[in-house]
Coordinates of C-alpha atoms and ligand atoms in Angstrom, one line a residue:
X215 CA 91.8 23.7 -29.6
X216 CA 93.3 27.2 -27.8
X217 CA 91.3 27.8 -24.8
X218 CA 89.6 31.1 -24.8
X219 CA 91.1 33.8 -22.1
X220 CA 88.5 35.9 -20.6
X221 CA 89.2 38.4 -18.2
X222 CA 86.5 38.6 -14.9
X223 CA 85.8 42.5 -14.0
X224 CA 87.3 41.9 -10.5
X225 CA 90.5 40.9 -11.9
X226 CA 90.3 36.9 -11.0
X227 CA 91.6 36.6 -14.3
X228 CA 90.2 33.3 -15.3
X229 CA 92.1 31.3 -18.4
X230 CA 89.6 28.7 -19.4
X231 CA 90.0 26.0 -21.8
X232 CA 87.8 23.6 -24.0
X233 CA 87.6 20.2 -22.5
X234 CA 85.5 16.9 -22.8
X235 CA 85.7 15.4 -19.6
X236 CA 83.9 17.0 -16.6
X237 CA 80.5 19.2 -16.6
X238 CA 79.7 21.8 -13.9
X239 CA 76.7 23.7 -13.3
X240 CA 77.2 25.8 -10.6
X241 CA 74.1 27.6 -10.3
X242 CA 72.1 24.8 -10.6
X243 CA 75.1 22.1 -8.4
X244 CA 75.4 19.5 -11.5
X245 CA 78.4 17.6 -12.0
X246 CA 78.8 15.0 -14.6
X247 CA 81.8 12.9 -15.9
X248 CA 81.3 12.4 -19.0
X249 CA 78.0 13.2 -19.2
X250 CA 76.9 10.5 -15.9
X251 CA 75.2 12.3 -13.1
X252 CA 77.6 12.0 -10.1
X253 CA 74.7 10.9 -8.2
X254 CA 74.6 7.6 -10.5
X255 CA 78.5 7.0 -10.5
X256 CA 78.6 7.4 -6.8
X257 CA 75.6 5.1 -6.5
X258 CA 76.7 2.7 -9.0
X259 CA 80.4 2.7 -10.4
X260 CA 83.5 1.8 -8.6
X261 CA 86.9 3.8 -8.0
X262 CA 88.8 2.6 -11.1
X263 CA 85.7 2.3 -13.6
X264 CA 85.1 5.9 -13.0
X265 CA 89.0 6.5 -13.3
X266 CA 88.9 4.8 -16.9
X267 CA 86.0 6.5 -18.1
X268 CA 87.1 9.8 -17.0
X269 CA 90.8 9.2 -18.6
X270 CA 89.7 7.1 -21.8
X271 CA 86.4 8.7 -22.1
X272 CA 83.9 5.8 -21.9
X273 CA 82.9 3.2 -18.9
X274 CA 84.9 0.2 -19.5
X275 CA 83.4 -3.5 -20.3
X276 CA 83.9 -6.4 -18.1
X277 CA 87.4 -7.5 -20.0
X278 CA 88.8 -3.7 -19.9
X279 CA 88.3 -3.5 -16.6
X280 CA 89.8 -6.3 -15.4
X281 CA 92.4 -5.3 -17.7
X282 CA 93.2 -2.3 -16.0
X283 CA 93.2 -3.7 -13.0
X284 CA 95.6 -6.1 -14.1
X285 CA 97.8 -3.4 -15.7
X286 CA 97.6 -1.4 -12.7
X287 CA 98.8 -4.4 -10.8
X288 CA 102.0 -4.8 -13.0
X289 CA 103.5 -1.4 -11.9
X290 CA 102.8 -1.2 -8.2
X291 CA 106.4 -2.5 -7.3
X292 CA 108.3 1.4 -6.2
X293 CA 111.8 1.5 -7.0
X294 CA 113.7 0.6 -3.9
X295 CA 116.0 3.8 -4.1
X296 CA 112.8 5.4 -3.4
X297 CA 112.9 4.8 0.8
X298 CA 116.4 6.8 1.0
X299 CA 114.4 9.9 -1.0
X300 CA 111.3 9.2 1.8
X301 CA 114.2 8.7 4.2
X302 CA 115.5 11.9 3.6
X303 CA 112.3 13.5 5.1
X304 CA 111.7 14.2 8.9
X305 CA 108.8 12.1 10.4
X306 CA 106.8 15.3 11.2
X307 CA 106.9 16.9 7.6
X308 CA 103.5 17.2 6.0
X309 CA 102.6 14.3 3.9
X310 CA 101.5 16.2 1.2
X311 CA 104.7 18.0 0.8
X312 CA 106.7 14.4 0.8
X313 CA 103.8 13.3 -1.8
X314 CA 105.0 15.9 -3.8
X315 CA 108.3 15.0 -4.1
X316 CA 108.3 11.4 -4.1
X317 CA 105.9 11.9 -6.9
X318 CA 108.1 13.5 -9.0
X319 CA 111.2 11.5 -7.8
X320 CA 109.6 9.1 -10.1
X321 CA 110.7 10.7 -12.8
X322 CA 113.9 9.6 -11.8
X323 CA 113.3 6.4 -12.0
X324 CA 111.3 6.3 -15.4
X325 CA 113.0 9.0 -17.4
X326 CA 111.6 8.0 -20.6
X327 CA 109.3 10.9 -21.9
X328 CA 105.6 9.6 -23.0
X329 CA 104.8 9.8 -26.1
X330 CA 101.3 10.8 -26.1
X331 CA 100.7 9.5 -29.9
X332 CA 101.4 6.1 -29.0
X333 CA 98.2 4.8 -27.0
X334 CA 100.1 1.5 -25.3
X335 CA 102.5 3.9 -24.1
X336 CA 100.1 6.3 -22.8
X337 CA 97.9 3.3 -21.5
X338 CA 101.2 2.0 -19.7
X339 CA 102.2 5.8 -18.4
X340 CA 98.4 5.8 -17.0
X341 CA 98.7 2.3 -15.4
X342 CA 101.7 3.3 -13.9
X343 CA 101.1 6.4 -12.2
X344 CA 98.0 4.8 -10.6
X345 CA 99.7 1.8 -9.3
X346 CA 102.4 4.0 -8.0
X347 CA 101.2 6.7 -6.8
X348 CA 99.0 4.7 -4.5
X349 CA 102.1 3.3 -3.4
X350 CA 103.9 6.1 -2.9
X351 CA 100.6 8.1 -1.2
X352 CA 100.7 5.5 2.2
X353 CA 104.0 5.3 2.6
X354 CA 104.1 9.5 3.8
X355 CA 101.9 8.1 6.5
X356 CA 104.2 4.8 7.3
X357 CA 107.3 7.1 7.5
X358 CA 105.3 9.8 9.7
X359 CA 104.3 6.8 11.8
X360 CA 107.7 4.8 12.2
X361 CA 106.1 1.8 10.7
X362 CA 107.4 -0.5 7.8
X363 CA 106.7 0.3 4.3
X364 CA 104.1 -2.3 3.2
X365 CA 103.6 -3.7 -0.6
X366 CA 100.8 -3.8 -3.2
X367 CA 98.8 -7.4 -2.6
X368 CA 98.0 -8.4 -6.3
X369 CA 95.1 -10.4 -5.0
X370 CA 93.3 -7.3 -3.7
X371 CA 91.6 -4.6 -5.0
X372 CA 92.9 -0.9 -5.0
X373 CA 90.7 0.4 -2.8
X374 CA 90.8 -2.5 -0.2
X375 CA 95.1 -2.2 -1.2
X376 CA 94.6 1.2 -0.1
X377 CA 93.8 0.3 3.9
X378 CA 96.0 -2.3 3.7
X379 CA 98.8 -0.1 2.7
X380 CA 98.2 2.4 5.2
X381 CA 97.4 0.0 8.1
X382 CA 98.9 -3.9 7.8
X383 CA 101.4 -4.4 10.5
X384 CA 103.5 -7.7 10.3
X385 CA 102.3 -9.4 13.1
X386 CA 98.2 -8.6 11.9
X387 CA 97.3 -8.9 8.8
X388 CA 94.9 -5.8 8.2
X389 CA 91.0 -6.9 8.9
X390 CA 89.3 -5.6 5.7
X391 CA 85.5 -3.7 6.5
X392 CA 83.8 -3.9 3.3
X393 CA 81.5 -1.0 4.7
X394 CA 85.1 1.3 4.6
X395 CA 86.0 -0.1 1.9
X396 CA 82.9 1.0 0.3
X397 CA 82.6 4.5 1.7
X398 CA 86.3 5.1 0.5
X399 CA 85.3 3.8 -2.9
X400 CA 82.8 6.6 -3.3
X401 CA 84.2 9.5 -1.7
X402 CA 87.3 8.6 -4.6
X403 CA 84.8 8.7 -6.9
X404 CA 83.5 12.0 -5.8
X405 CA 86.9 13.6 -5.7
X406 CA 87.9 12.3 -8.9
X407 CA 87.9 15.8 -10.8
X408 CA 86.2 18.5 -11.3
X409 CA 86.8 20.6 -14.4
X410 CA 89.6 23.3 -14.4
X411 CA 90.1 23.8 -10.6
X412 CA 93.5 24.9 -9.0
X413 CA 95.3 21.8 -8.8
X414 CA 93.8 20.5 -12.4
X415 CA 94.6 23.6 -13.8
X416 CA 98.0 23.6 -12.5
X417 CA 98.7 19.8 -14.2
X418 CA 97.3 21.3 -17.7
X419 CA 99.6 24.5 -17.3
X420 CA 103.1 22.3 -16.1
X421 CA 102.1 19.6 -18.7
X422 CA 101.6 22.3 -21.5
X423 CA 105.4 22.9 -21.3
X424 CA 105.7 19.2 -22.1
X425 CA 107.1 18.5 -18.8
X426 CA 106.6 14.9 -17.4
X427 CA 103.4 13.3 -16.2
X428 CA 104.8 12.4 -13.0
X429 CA 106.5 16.2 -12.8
X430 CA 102.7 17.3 -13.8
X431 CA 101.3 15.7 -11.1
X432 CA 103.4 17.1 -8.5
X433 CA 102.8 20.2 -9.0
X434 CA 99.0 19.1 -8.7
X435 CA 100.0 17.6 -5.7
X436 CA 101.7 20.8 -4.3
X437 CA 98.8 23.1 -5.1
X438 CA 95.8 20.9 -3.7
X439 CA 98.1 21.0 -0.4
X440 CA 96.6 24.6 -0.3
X441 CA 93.6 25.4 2.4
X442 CA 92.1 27.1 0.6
X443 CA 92.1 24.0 -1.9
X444 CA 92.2 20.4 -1.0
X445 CA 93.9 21.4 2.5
X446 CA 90.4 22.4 3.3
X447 CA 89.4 18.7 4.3
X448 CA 91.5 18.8 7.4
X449 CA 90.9 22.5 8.0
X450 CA 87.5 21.5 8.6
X451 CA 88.5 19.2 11.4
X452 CA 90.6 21.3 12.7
X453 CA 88.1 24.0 12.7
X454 CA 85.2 21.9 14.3
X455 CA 87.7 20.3 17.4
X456 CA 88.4 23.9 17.8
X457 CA 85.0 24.7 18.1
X458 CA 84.1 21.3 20.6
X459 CA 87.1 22.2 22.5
X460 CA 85.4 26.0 23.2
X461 CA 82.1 24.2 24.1
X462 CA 80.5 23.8 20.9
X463 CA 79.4 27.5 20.7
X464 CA 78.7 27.4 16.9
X465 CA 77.1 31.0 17.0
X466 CA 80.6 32.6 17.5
X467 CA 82.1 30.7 15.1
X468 CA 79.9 31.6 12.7
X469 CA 80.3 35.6 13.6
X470 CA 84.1 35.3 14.1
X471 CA 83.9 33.6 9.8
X472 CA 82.0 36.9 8.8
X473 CA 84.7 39.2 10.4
X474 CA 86.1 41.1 7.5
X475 CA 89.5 42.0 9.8
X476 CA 90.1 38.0 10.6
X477 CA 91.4 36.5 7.3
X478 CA 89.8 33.3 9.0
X479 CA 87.5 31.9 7.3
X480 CA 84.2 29.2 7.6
X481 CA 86.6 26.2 6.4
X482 CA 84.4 23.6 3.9
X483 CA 82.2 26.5 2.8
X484 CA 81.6 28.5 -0.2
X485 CA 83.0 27.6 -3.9
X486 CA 84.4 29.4 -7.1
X487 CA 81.7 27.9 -9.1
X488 CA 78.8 26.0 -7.1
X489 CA 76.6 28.8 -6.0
X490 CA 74.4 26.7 -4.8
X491 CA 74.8 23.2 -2.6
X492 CA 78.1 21.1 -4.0
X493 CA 76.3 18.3 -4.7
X494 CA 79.4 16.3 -3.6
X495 CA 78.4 17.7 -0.1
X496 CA 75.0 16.0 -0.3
X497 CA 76.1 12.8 -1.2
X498 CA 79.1 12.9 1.5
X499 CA 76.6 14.2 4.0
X500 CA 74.5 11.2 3.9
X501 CA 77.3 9.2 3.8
X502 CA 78.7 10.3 6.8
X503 CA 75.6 9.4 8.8
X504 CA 75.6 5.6 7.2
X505 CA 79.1 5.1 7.8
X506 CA 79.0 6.2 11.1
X507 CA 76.1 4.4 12.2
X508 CA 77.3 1.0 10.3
X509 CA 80.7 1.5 12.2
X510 CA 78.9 2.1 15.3
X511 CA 80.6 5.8 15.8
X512 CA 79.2 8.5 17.3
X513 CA 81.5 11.7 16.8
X514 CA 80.5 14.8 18.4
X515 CA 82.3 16.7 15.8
X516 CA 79.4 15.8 12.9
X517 CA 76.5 16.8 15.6
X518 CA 78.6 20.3 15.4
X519 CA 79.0 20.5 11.4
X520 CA 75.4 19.5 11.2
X521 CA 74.6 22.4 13.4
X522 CA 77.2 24.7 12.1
X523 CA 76.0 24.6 8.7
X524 CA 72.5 25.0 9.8
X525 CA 73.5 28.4 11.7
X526 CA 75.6 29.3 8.3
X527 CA 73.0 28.4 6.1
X528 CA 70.0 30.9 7.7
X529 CA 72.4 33.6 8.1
X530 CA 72.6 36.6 5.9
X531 CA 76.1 36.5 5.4
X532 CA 76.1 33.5 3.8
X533 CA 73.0 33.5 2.5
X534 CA 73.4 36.6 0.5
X535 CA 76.8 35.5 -0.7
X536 CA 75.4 32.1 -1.7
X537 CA 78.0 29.9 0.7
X538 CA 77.2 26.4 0.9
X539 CA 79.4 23.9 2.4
X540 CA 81.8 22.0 -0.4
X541 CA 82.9 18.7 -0.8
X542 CA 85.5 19.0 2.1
X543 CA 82.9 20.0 5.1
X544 CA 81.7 16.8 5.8
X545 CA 84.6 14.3 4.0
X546 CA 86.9 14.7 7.0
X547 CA 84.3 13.1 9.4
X548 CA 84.3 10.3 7.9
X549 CA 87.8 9.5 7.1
X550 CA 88.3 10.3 10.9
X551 CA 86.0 7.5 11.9
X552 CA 87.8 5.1 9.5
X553 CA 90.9 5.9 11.5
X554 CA 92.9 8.2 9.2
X555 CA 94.6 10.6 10.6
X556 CA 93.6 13.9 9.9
X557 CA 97.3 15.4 8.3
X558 CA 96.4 12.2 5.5
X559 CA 93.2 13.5 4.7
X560 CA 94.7 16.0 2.0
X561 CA 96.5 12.8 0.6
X562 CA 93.0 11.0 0.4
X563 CA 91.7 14.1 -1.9
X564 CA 94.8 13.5 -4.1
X565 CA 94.4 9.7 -4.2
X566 CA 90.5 10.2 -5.7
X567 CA 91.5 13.0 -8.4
X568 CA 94.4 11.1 -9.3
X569 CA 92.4 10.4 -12.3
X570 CA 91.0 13.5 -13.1
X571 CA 94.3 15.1 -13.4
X572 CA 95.6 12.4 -15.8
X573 CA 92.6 12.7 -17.7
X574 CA 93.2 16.5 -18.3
X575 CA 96.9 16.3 -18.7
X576 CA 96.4 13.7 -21.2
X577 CA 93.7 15.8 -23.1
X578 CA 95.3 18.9 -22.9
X579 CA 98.5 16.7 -24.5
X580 CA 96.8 14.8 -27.2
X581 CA 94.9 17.9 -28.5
X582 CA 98.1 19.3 -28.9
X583 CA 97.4 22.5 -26.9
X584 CA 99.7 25.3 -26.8
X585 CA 102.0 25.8 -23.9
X586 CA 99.9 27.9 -21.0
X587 CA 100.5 31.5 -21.1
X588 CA 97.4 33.6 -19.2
X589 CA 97.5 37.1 -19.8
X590 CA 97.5 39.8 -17.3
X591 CA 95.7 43.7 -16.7
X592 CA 98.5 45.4 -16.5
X593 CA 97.9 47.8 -13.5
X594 CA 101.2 49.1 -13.2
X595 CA 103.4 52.2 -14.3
X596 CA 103.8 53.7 -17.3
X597 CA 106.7 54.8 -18.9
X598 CA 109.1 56.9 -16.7
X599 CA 112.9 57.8 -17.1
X600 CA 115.7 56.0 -15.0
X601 CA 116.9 57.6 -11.8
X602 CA 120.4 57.8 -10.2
X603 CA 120.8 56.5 -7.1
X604 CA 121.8 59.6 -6.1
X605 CA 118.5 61.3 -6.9
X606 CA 116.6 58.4 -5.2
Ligands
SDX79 C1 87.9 22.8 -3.2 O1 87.5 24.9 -7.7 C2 87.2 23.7 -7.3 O2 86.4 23.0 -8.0 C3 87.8 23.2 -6.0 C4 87.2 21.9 -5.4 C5 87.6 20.7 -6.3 O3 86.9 19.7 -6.3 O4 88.7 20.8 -6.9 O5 85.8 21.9 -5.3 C6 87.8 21.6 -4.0 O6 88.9 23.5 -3.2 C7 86.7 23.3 -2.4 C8 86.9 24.6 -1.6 C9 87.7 24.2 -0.3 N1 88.1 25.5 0.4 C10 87.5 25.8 1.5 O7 86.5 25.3 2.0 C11 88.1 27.1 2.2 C12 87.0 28.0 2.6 N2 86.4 28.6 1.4 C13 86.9 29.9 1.0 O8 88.2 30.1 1.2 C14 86.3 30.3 -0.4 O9 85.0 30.0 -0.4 C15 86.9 29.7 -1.6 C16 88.4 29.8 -1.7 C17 86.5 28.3 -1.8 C18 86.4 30.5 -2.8 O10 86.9 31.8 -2.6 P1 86.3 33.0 -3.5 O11 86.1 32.6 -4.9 O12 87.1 34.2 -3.2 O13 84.9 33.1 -2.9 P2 83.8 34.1 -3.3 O14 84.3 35.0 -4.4 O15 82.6 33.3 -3.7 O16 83.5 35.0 -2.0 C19 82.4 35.9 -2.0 C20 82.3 36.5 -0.7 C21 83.5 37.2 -0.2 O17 83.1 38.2 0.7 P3 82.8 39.7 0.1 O18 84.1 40.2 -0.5 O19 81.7 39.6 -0.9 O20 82.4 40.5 1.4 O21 82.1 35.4 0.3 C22 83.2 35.5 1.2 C23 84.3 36.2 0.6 O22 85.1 36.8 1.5 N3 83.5 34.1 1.5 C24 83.6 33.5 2.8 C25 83.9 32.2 2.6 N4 84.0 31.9 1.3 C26 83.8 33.1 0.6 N5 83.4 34.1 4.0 C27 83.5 33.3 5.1 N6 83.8 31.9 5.0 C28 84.0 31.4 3.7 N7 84.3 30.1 3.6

């Protein structure tokens, strides 16, 4: 299958491919996984049964998916050489840019290339870049944090795994709250992929070389580190503590986003594709108000989204350029009030479309695509003869 190029009028050149896995409509804000409604998956699947539909293409039965957890299980042990790589890094670097690396330092330590025709070893590849990468994911926060690298407990879940990772000290074990537990479950799900965006489409285009899975996800890694991209979760925060901090005037901030001079924009609004409300944002919306009230948190900072995104929403501006707020205007509130820091909220968007990416990079591999190669406008110079310095 060779994707179609097609070339937009305002030069956002837009390589597309053919693909099975996600369906968007953004006029209408649908989003479907293989053909389930988001709404249902959110509502009804967990983390890893939408991650091995989305990769293998169909919900898995009872048996597969304990299976795959149990597969999943089997590689979550990191290479010990791994800490001098982490190591390496100072405490205060970003822990998207050590995710990065460390993800593609694990390359080094499983060399072998995937053969994508040979379905154990692509089942193994998959199992193993979830286990790890999970892994890997937590310990950017341990290192930033001084605190001891903890390990995979076989005897929990990977969602519950993933609090315990990030917050088990040695002298306390970590108190699991199924109602986190829960909340993180579907906001993974709801980040698990979404059709050819930047970091997806990055995976596709490294992979298409035939470089590494691991090396793949990296650069998915490094381009969803953008603000403009997955960086937008804690740009959000950012942006509404700034806005608390200047007494909550929302007004302003809403004129100061429309200011064509000030490059600044309403962070957790507008989309490529939804023209309409990300239905992500919905679903994360209401969310934010259960989890908040079942953890008994009351954060100014979602009073002032709520409010900010009612000023946004009756105002020409936005209204007339259909911005709505996307899946990372209201995520960030409630990773805040389950205690994640707000420099590992990025790492929480890569965690959830963990699958999506493999899904793709697999697809794009087993179809046998052709290495990426978008074409260009060329807006340059025509023909013209060389110059001498001299006559510069
Ligand atoms: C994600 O692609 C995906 O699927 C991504 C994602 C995923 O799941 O992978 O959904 C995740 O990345 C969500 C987006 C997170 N980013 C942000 O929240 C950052 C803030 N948003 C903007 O930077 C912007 O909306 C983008 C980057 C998301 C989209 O940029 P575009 O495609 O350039 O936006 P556009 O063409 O729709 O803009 C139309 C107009 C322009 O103004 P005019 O030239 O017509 O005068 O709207 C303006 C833009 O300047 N505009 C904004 C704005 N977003 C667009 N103005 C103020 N604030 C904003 N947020």
């Amino acid at each position: 299958a060779t994707g179609a190029i097609t070339i937009d009028p305002g030069y956002k050149n837009s390589g597309s491919c053919k693909s099975e896995i996600t369906f968007l409509d953004g006029e209408e804000g649908i989003l479907r996984y293989r053909g389930y409604s988001i709404e249902e998956l959110a509502d009804k699947a967990d983390f890893l049964e939408v991650s091995f539909l989305l990769i293998f293409g169909e919900l898995p039965n009872k048996t597969q998916l304990e299976k795959f957890e149990t597969d999943i299980r089997k590689y979550t042990l990191v290479n010990e050489e791994m800490k001098t790589i982490l190591e390496g890094f100072p405490k205060t670097a970003h822990p998207m840019g050590v995710l990065s690396a460390l993800t593609s330092a694990l390359t080094a330590f499983n060399p072998k290339p995937v053969n994508v025709d040979n379905e154990n070893e692509l089942y193994d590849a998959v199992c193993k870049t979830m286990g790890k990468f999970l892994v890997i994911a937590t310990w950017t926060y341990r290192r930033r944090m001084g605190l001891p690298l903890n390990y995979y407990d076989n005897t929990k879940g990977y969602v519950e795994n993933f609090m315990r990772l990030m917050f088990e000290i040695p002298t306390e074990p970590y108190k699991m709250d199924k109602r986190i537990v829960d909340a993180l479950d579907k906001l993974f799900i709801l980040h698990a992929d979404h059709e050819q965006n930047c970091s997806t489409s990055t995976v596709r285009i490294v992979g298409s070389s035939h470089a590494g899975l691991f090396a793949s996800i990296s650069a998915g890694v490094s381009a969803l580190w953008g603000p403009l991209h997955g960086g937008a979760n804690q740009a959000v925060l950012e942006m509404l503590q700034e806005i608390h901090d200047n007494g909550g005037d929302v007004e302003k901030f809403v004129l100061k986003a429309k200011d064509k001079e000030d490059p600044f924009r309403l962070m957790g609004f507008g989309h490529r594709v939804y023209k309409n409300f990300d239905p992500r944002a919905t679903i994360i919306k209401k969310a934010a108000d259960d989890v908040l009230d079942a953890l008994g948190v009351d954060d100014p900072l979602l009073e002032i989204a709520k409010k900010l995104e009612k000023v946004a929403l009756e105002d020409e501006y936005f209204k007339s350029r259909n911005l709505y707020p996307n899946v990372d205007f209201y995520s960030g509130i409630i990773y805040r009030a389950m205690g994640i820091p707000v420099e590992m909220f990025t790492v929480l968007f890569a965690i959830g479309r963990l699958p999506g990416w493999i899904a793709q990079w697999k697809e794009m591999r087993s179809n046998k695509e052709p290495i990426g190669r978008p074409r260009q406008v060329y807006m340059g110079h025509t023909l013209r003869p060389f110059k001498e310095v001299k006559d510069r």
